[in-house]
Short mmCIF file of C-alpha atoms and ligand atoms in Angstrom, two decimals:
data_model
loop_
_atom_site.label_atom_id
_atom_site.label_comp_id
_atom_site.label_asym_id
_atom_site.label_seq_id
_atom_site.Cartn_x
_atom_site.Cartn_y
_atom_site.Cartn_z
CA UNK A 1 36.21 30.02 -27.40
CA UNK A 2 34.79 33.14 -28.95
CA UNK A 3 33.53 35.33 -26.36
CA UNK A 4 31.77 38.90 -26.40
CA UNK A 5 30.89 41.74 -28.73
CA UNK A 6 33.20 43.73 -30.66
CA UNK A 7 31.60 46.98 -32.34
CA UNK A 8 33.87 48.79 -35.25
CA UNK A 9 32.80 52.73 -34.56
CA UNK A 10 33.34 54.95 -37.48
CA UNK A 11 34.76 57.85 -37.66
CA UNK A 12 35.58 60.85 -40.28
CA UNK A 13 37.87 63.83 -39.10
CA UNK A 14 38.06 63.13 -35.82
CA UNK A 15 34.08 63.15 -35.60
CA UNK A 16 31.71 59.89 -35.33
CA UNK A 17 29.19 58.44 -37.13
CA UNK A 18 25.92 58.22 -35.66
CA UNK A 19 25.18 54.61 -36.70
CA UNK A 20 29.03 54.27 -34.48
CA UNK A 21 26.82 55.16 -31.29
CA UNK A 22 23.50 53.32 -32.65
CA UNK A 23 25.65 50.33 -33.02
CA UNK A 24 27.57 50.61 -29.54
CA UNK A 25 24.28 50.90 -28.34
CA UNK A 26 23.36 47.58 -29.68
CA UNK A 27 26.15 45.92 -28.77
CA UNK A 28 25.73 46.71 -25.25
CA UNK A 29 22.05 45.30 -25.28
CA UNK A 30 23.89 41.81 -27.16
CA UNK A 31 26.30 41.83 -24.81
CA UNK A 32 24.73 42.11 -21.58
CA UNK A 33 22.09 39.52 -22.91
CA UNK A 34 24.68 37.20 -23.36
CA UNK A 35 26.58 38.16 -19.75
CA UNK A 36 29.61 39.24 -22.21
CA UNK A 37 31.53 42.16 -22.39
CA UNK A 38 31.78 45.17 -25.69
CA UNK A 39 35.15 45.89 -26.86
CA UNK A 40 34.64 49.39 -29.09
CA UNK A 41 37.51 49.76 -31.87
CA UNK A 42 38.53 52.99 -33.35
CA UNK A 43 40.72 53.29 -36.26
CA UNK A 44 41.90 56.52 -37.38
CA UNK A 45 45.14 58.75 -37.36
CA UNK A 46 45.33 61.16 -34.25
CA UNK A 47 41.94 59.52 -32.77
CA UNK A 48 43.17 58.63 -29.72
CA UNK A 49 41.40 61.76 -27.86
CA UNK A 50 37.96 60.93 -29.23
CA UNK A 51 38.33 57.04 -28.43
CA UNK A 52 37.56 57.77 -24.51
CA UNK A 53 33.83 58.77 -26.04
CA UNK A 54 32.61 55.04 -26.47
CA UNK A 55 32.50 54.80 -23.15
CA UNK A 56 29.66 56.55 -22.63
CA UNK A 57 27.75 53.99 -25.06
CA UNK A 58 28.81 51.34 -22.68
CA UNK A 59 32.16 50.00 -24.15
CA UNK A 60 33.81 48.05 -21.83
CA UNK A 61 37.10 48.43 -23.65
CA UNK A 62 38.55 50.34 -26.27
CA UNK A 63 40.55 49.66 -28.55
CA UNK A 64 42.58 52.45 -30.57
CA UNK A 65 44.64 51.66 -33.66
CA UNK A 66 46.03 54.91 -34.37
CA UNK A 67 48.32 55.07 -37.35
CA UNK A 68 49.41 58.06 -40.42
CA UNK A 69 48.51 54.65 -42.14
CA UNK A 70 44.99 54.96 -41.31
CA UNK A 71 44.46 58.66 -41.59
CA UNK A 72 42.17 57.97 -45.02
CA UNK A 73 40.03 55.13 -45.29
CA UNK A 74 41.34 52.48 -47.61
CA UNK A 75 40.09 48.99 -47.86
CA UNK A 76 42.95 47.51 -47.73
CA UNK A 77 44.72 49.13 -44.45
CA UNK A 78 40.95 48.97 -42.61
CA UNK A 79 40.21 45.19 -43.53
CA UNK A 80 44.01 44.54 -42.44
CA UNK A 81 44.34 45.98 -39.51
CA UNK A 82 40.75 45.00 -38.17
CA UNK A 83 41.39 41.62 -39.21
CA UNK A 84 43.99 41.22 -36.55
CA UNK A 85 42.04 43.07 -34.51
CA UNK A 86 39.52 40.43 -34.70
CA UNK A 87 41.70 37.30 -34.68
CA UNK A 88 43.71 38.58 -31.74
CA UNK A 89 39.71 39.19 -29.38
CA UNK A 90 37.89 36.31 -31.17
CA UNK A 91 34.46 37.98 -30.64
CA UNK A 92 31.28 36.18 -30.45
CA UNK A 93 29.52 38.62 -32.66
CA UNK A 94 31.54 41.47 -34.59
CA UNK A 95 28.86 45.14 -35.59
CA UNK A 96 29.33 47.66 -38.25
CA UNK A 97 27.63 50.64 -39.59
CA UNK A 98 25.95 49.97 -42.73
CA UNK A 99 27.29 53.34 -44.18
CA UNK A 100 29.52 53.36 -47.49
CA UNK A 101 32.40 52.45 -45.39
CA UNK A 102 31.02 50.04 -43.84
CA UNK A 103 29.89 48.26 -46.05
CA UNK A 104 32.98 48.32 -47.90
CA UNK A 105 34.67 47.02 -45.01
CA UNK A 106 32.60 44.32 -43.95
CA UNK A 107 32.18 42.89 -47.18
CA UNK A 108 36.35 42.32 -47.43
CA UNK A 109 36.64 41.43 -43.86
CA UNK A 110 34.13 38.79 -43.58
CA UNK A 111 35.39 37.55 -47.41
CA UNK A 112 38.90 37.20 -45.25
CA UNK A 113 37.34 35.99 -42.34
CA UNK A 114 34.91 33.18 -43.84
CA UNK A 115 32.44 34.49 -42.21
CA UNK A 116 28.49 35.42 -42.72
CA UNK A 117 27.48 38.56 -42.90
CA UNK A 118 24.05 40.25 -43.03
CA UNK A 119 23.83 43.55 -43.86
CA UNK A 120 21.40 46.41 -43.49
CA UNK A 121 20.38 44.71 -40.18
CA UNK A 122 17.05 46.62 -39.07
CA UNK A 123 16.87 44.69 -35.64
CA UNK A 124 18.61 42.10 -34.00
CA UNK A 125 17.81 39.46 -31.43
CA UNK A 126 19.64 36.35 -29.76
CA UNK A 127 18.06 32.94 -29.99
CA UNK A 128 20.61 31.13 -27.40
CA UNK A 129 24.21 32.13 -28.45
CA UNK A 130 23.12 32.63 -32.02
CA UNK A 131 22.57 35.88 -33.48
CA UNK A 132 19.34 36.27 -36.10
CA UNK A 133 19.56 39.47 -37.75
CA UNK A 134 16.21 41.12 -39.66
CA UNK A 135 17.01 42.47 -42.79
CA UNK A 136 14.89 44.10 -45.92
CA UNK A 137 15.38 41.60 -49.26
CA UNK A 138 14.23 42.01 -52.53
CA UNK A 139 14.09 45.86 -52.22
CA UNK A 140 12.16 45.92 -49.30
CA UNK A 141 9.19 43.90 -50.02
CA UNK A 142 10.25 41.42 -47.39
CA UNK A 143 11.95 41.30 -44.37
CA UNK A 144 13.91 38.35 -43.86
CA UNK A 145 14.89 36.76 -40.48
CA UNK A 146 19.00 35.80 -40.58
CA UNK A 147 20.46 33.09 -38.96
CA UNK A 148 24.58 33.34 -38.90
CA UNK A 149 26.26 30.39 -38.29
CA UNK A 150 30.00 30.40 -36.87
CA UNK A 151 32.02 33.27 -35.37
CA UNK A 152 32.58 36.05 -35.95
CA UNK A 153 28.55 36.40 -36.31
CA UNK A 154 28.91 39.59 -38.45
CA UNK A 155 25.91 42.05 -38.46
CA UNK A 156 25.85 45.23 -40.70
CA UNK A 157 23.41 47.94 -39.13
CA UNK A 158 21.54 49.97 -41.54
CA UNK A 159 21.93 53.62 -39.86
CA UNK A 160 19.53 55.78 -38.17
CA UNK A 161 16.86 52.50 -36.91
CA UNK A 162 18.27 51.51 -34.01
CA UNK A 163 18.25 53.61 -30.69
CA UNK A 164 20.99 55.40 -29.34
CA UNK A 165 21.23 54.61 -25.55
CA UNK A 166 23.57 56.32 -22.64
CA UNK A 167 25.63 53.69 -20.52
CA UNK A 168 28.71 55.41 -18.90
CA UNK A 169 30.86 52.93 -18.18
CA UNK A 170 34.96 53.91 -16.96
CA UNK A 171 36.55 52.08 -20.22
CA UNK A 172 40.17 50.47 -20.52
CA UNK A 173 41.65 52.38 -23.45
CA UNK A 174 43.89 50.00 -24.95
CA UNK A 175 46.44 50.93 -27.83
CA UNK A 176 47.14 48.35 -30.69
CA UNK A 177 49.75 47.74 -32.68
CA UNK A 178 49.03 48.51 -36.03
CA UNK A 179 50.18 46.59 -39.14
CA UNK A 180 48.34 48.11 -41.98
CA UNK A 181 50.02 45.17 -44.68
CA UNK A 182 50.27 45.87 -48.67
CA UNK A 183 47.79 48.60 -49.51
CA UNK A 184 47.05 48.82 -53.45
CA UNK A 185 44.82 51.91 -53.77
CA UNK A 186 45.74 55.81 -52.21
CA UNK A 187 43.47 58.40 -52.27
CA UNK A 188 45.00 61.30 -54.11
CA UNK A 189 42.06 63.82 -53.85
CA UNK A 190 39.16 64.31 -51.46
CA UNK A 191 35.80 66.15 -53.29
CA UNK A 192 33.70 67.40 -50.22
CA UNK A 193 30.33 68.14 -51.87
CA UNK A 194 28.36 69.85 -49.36
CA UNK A 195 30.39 69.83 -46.23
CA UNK A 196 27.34 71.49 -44.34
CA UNK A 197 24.43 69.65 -44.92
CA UNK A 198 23.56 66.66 -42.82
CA UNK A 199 24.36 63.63 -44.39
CA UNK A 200 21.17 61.96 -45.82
CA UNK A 201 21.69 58.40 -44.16
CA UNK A 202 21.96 60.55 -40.50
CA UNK A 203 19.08 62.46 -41.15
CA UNK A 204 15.89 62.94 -39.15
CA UNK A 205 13.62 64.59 -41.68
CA UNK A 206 14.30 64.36 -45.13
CA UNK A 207 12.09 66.57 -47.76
CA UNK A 208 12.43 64.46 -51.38
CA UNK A 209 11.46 65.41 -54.57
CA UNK A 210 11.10 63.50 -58.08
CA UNK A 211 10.55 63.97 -61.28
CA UNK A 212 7.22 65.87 -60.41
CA UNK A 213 9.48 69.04 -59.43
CA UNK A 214 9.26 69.85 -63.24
CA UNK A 215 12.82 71.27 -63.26
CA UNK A 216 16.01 71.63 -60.81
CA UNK A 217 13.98 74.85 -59.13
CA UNK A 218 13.94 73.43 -55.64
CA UNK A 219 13.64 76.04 -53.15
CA UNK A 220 9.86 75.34 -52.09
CA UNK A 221 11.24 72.02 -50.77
CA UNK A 222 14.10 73.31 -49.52
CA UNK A 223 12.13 76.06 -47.61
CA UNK A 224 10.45 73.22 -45.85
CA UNK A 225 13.46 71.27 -45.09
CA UNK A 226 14.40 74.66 -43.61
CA UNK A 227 11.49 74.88 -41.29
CA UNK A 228 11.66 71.81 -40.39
CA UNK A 229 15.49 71.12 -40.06
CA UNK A 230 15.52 68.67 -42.39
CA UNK A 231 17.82 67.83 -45.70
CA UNK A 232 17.06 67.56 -49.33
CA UNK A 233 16.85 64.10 -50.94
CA UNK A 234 15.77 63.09 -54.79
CA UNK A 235 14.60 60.06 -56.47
CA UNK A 236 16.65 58.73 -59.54
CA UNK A 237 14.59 60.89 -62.06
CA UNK A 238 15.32 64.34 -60.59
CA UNK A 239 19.23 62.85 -60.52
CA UNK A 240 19.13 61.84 -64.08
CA UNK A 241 17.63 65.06 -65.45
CA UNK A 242 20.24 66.44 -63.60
CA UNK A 243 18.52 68.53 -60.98
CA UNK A 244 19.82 67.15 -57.99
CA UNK A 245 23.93 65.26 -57.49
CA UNK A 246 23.75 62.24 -57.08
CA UNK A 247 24.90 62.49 -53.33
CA UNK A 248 21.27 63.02 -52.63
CA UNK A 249 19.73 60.21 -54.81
CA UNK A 250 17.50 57.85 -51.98
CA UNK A 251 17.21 54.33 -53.38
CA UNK A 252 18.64 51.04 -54.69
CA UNK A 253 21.24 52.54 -56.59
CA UNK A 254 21.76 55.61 -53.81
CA UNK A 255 21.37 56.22 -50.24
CA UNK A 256 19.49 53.74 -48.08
CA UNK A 257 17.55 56.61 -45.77
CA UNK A 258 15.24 55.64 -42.39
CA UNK A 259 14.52 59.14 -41.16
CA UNK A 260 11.71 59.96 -38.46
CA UNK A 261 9.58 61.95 -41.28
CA UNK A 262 10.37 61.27 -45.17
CA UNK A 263 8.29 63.89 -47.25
CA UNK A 264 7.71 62.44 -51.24
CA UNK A 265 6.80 64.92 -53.18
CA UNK A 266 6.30 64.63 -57.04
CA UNK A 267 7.84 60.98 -56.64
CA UNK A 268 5.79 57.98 -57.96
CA UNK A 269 7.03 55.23 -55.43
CA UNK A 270 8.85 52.93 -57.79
CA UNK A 271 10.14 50.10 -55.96
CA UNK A 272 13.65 50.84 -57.01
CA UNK A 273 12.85 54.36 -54.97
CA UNK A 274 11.18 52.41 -52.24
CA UNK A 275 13.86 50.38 -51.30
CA UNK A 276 15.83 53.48 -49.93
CA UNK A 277 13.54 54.65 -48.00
CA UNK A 278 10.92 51.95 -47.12
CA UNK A 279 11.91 51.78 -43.48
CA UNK A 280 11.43 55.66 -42.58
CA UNK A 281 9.72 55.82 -39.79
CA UNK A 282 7.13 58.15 -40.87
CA UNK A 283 5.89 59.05 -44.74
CA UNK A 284 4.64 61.41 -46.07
CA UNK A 285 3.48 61.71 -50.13
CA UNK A 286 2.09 64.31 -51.88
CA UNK A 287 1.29 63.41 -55.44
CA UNK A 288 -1.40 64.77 -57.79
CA UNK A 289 -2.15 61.12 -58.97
CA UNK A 290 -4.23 58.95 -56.69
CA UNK A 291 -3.25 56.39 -58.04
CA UNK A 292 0.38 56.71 -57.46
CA UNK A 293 2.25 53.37 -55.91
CA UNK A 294 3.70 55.67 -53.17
CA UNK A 295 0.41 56.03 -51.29
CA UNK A 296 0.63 52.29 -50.45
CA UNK A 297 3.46 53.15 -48.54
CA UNK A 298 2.79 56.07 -47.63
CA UNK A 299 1.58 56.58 -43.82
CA UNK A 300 -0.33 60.15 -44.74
CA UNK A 301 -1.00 61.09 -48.58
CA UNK A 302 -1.85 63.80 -49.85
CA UNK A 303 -3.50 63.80 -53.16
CA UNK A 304 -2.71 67.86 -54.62
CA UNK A 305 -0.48 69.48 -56.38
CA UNK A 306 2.98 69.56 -54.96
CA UNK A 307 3.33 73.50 -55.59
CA UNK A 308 0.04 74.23 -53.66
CA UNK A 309 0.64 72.47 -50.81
CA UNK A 310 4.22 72.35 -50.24
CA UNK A 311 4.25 76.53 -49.92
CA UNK A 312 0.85 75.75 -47.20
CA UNK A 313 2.36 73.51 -45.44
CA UNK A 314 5.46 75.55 -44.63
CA UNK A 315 3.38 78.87 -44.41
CA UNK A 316 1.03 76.60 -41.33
CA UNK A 317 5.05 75.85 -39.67
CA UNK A 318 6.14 79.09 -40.08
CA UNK A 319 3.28 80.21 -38.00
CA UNK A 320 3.22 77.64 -35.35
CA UNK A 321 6.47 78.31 -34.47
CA UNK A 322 6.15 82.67 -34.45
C1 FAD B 401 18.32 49.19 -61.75
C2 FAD B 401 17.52 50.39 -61.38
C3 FAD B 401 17.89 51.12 -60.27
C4 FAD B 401 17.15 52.24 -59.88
N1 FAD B 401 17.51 52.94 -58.76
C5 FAD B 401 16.74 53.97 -58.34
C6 FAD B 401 17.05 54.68 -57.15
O1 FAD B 401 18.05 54.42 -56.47
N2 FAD B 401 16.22 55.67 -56.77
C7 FAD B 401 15.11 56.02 -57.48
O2 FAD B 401 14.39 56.95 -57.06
N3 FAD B 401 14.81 55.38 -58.63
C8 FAD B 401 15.60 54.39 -59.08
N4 FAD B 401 15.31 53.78 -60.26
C9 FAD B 401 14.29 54.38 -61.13
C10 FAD B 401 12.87 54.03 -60.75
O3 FAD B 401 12.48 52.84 -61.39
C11 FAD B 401 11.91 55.15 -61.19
O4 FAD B 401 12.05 55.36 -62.58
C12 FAD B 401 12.14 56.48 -60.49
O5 FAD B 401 12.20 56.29 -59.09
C13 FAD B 401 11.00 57.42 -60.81
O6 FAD B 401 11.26 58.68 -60.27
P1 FAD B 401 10.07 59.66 -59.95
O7 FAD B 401 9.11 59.02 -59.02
O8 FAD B 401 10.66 60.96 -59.55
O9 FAD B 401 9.43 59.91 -61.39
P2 FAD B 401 8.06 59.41 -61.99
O10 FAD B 401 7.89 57.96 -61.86
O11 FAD B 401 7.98 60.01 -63.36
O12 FAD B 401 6.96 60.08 -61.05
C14 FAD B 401 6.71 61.45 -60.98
C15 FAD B 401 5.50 61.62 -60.10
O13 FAD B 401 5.28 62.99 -59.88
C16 FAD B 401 3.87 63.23 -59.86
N5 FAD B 401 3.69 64.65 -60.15
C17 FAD B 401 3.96 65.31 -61.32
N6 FAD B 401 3.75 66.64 -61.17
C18 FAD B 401 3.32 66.81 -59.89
C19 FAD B 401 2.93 67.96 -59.13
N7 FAD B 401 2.98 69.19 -59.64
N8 FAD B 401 2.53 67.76 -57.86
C20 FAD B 401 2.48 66.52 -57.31
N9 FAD B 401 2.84 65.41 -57.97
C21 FAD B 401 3.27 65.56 -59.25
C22 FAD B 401 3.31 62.29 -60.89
O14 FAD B 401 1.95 62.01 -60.63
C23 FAD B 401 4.20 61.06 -60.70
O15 FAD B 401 3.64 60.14 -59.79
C24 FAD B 401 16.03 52.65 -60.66
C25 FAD B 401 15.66 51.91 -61.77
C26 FAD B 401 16.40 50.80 -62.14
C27 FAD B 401 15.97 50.00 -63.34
#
């Protein structure tokens, strides 16, 4: 019978993802509502040094699949190898990251699996043995309550919402054998756009301008960000006119953000824009139209010119912090 919680904790170079931790974290609270145990699973190449860390987010067990195989993410070798991974533990309820990779990879694996998946969890809860997952729909406007029948129940957790908690536990780390099967893609180049700037989905204050910016002249947001040590973001407009990469686009067609403090500035609050970062937990707008759909969103507005205020705001930080 399926039994426990197994968490898939990603990692890139050796480092891991916040949403790994947010979902061990998660998994922990699942598990010991259920009286199960949490199995972590790390797959990388030359990982097994970094695997012991999932203890400390209350893993039970670990398990490593460490293979050249695996060095790059591929769908292929991930979905195969965490497919046996899965078959051989028969969870009760199987977590990812909702980052690109994981959605990537829970998309194939529950295909292969037959199972249901709901992604972009924003909280989840037990009702008896079943898992119901909350999710955004329809861009946000609603949030839907999940029921997922079967096992695995498969839950994708949209990163940076739920809460990173400490539980050192002394883990089994447990080597598996990998078999990463017929792989049909390789990755022949790796593009690292802008290797030191906090990924968007991770971030904890994220300063975002649109089309109001006038041109790709960012720095009075940037000095901000600075100030406040937060990262740039953009709507879809400031991306088009090509001001901003893409990389930094928030929205339905770019990065689903839920940072403690999300700053609009010169961006309407289209619902294409507000589905990327609807569930931040704190929003700020500045727009010099009143009317502007972002204010109903928006937990402070402020109804000015972006170029006055922006420059005030900072100046007031800069200050507080002398
Ligand atoms: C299928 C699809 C997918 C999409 N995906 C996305 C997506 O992922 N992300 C996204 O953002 N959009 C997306 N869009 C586009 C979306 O519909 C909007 O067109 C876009 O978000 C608008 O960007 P904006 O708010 O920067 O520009 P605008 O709507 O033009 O708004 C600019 C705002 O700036 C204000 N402003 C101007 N000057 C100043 C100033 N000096 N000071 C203060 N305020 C000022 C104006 O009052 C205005 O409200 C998508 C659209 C479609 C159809």
């Amino acid at each position: 019978m399926a039994q426990g919680v197994l968490v898939f904790a990603e990692q890139i170079d050796g480092s891991f993802r916040k949403v790994a931790y947010e979902s061990l974290s998660e998994g922990r609270r699942l598990a010991d509502a259920l009286g199960e145990t949490l199995t972590g699973v790390v797959l990388g190449s030359g990982i097994e040094e970094i695997a012991g860390e999932l203890a400390k987010y209350g893993a039970d067990t670990i398990l490593v699949g460490d293979d050249p195989g695996l060095a790059d993410y591929t769908t292929d070798a991930y979905t195969n190898v965490l497919f046996d991974i899965v078959k051989d533990n028969d969870p009760r309820i199987l977590l990812l990251g909702a980052s690109s990779r994981g959605k990537d990879l829970s998309a194939r694996l529950t295909a292969r699996l037959g199972s249901g998946l709901a992604m972009e969890c924003t909280s989840l809860r037990l009702d008896g043995d079943n898992l119901i997952a909350t999710r955004p729909m329809f861009g946000g406007k609603i949030l839907a309550e999940v029921a997922l029948g079967g096992t695995p129940q498969v839950a994708a957790i949209r990163p940076n919402v739920m809460e990173i908690i400490e539980v050192a536990k002394a883990a089994d780390v447990e080597r598996v054998a990998v078999n990463t099967g017929v792989v049909k893609t390789r990755v022949v180049e790796k593009r690292i756009e802008t290797a030191s700037k906090v990924d968007l989905t991770e971030a904890d204050v994220i300063v975002s301008g649109g089309r109001g910016m006038g041109g790709p002249d960012f720095s009075v947001l940037e000095e901000l960000a600075e100030v406040l040590g937060g990262t740039i973001g953009a709507s879809r407009s400031a991306v088009d006119e090509g001001w901003r990469p893409h990389s930094d686009q928030v929205g339905q067609t770019g990065k689903v953000v839920s940072p403690n403090l999300y700053i609009a500035c010169g961006i309407s609050g289209a619902i294409q824009h507000l589905a990327g970062m609807g569930t931040s937990k704190c929003i700020v707008a500045i727009n010099k139209d009143p009317e502007a759909p972002i204010f109903k969103r928006a937990d402070y507005g402020i109804v000015e010119d972006l170029f006055k205020v922006v420059p005030a705001i900072t100046a007031e930080l800069k200050k507080q912090k002398d």
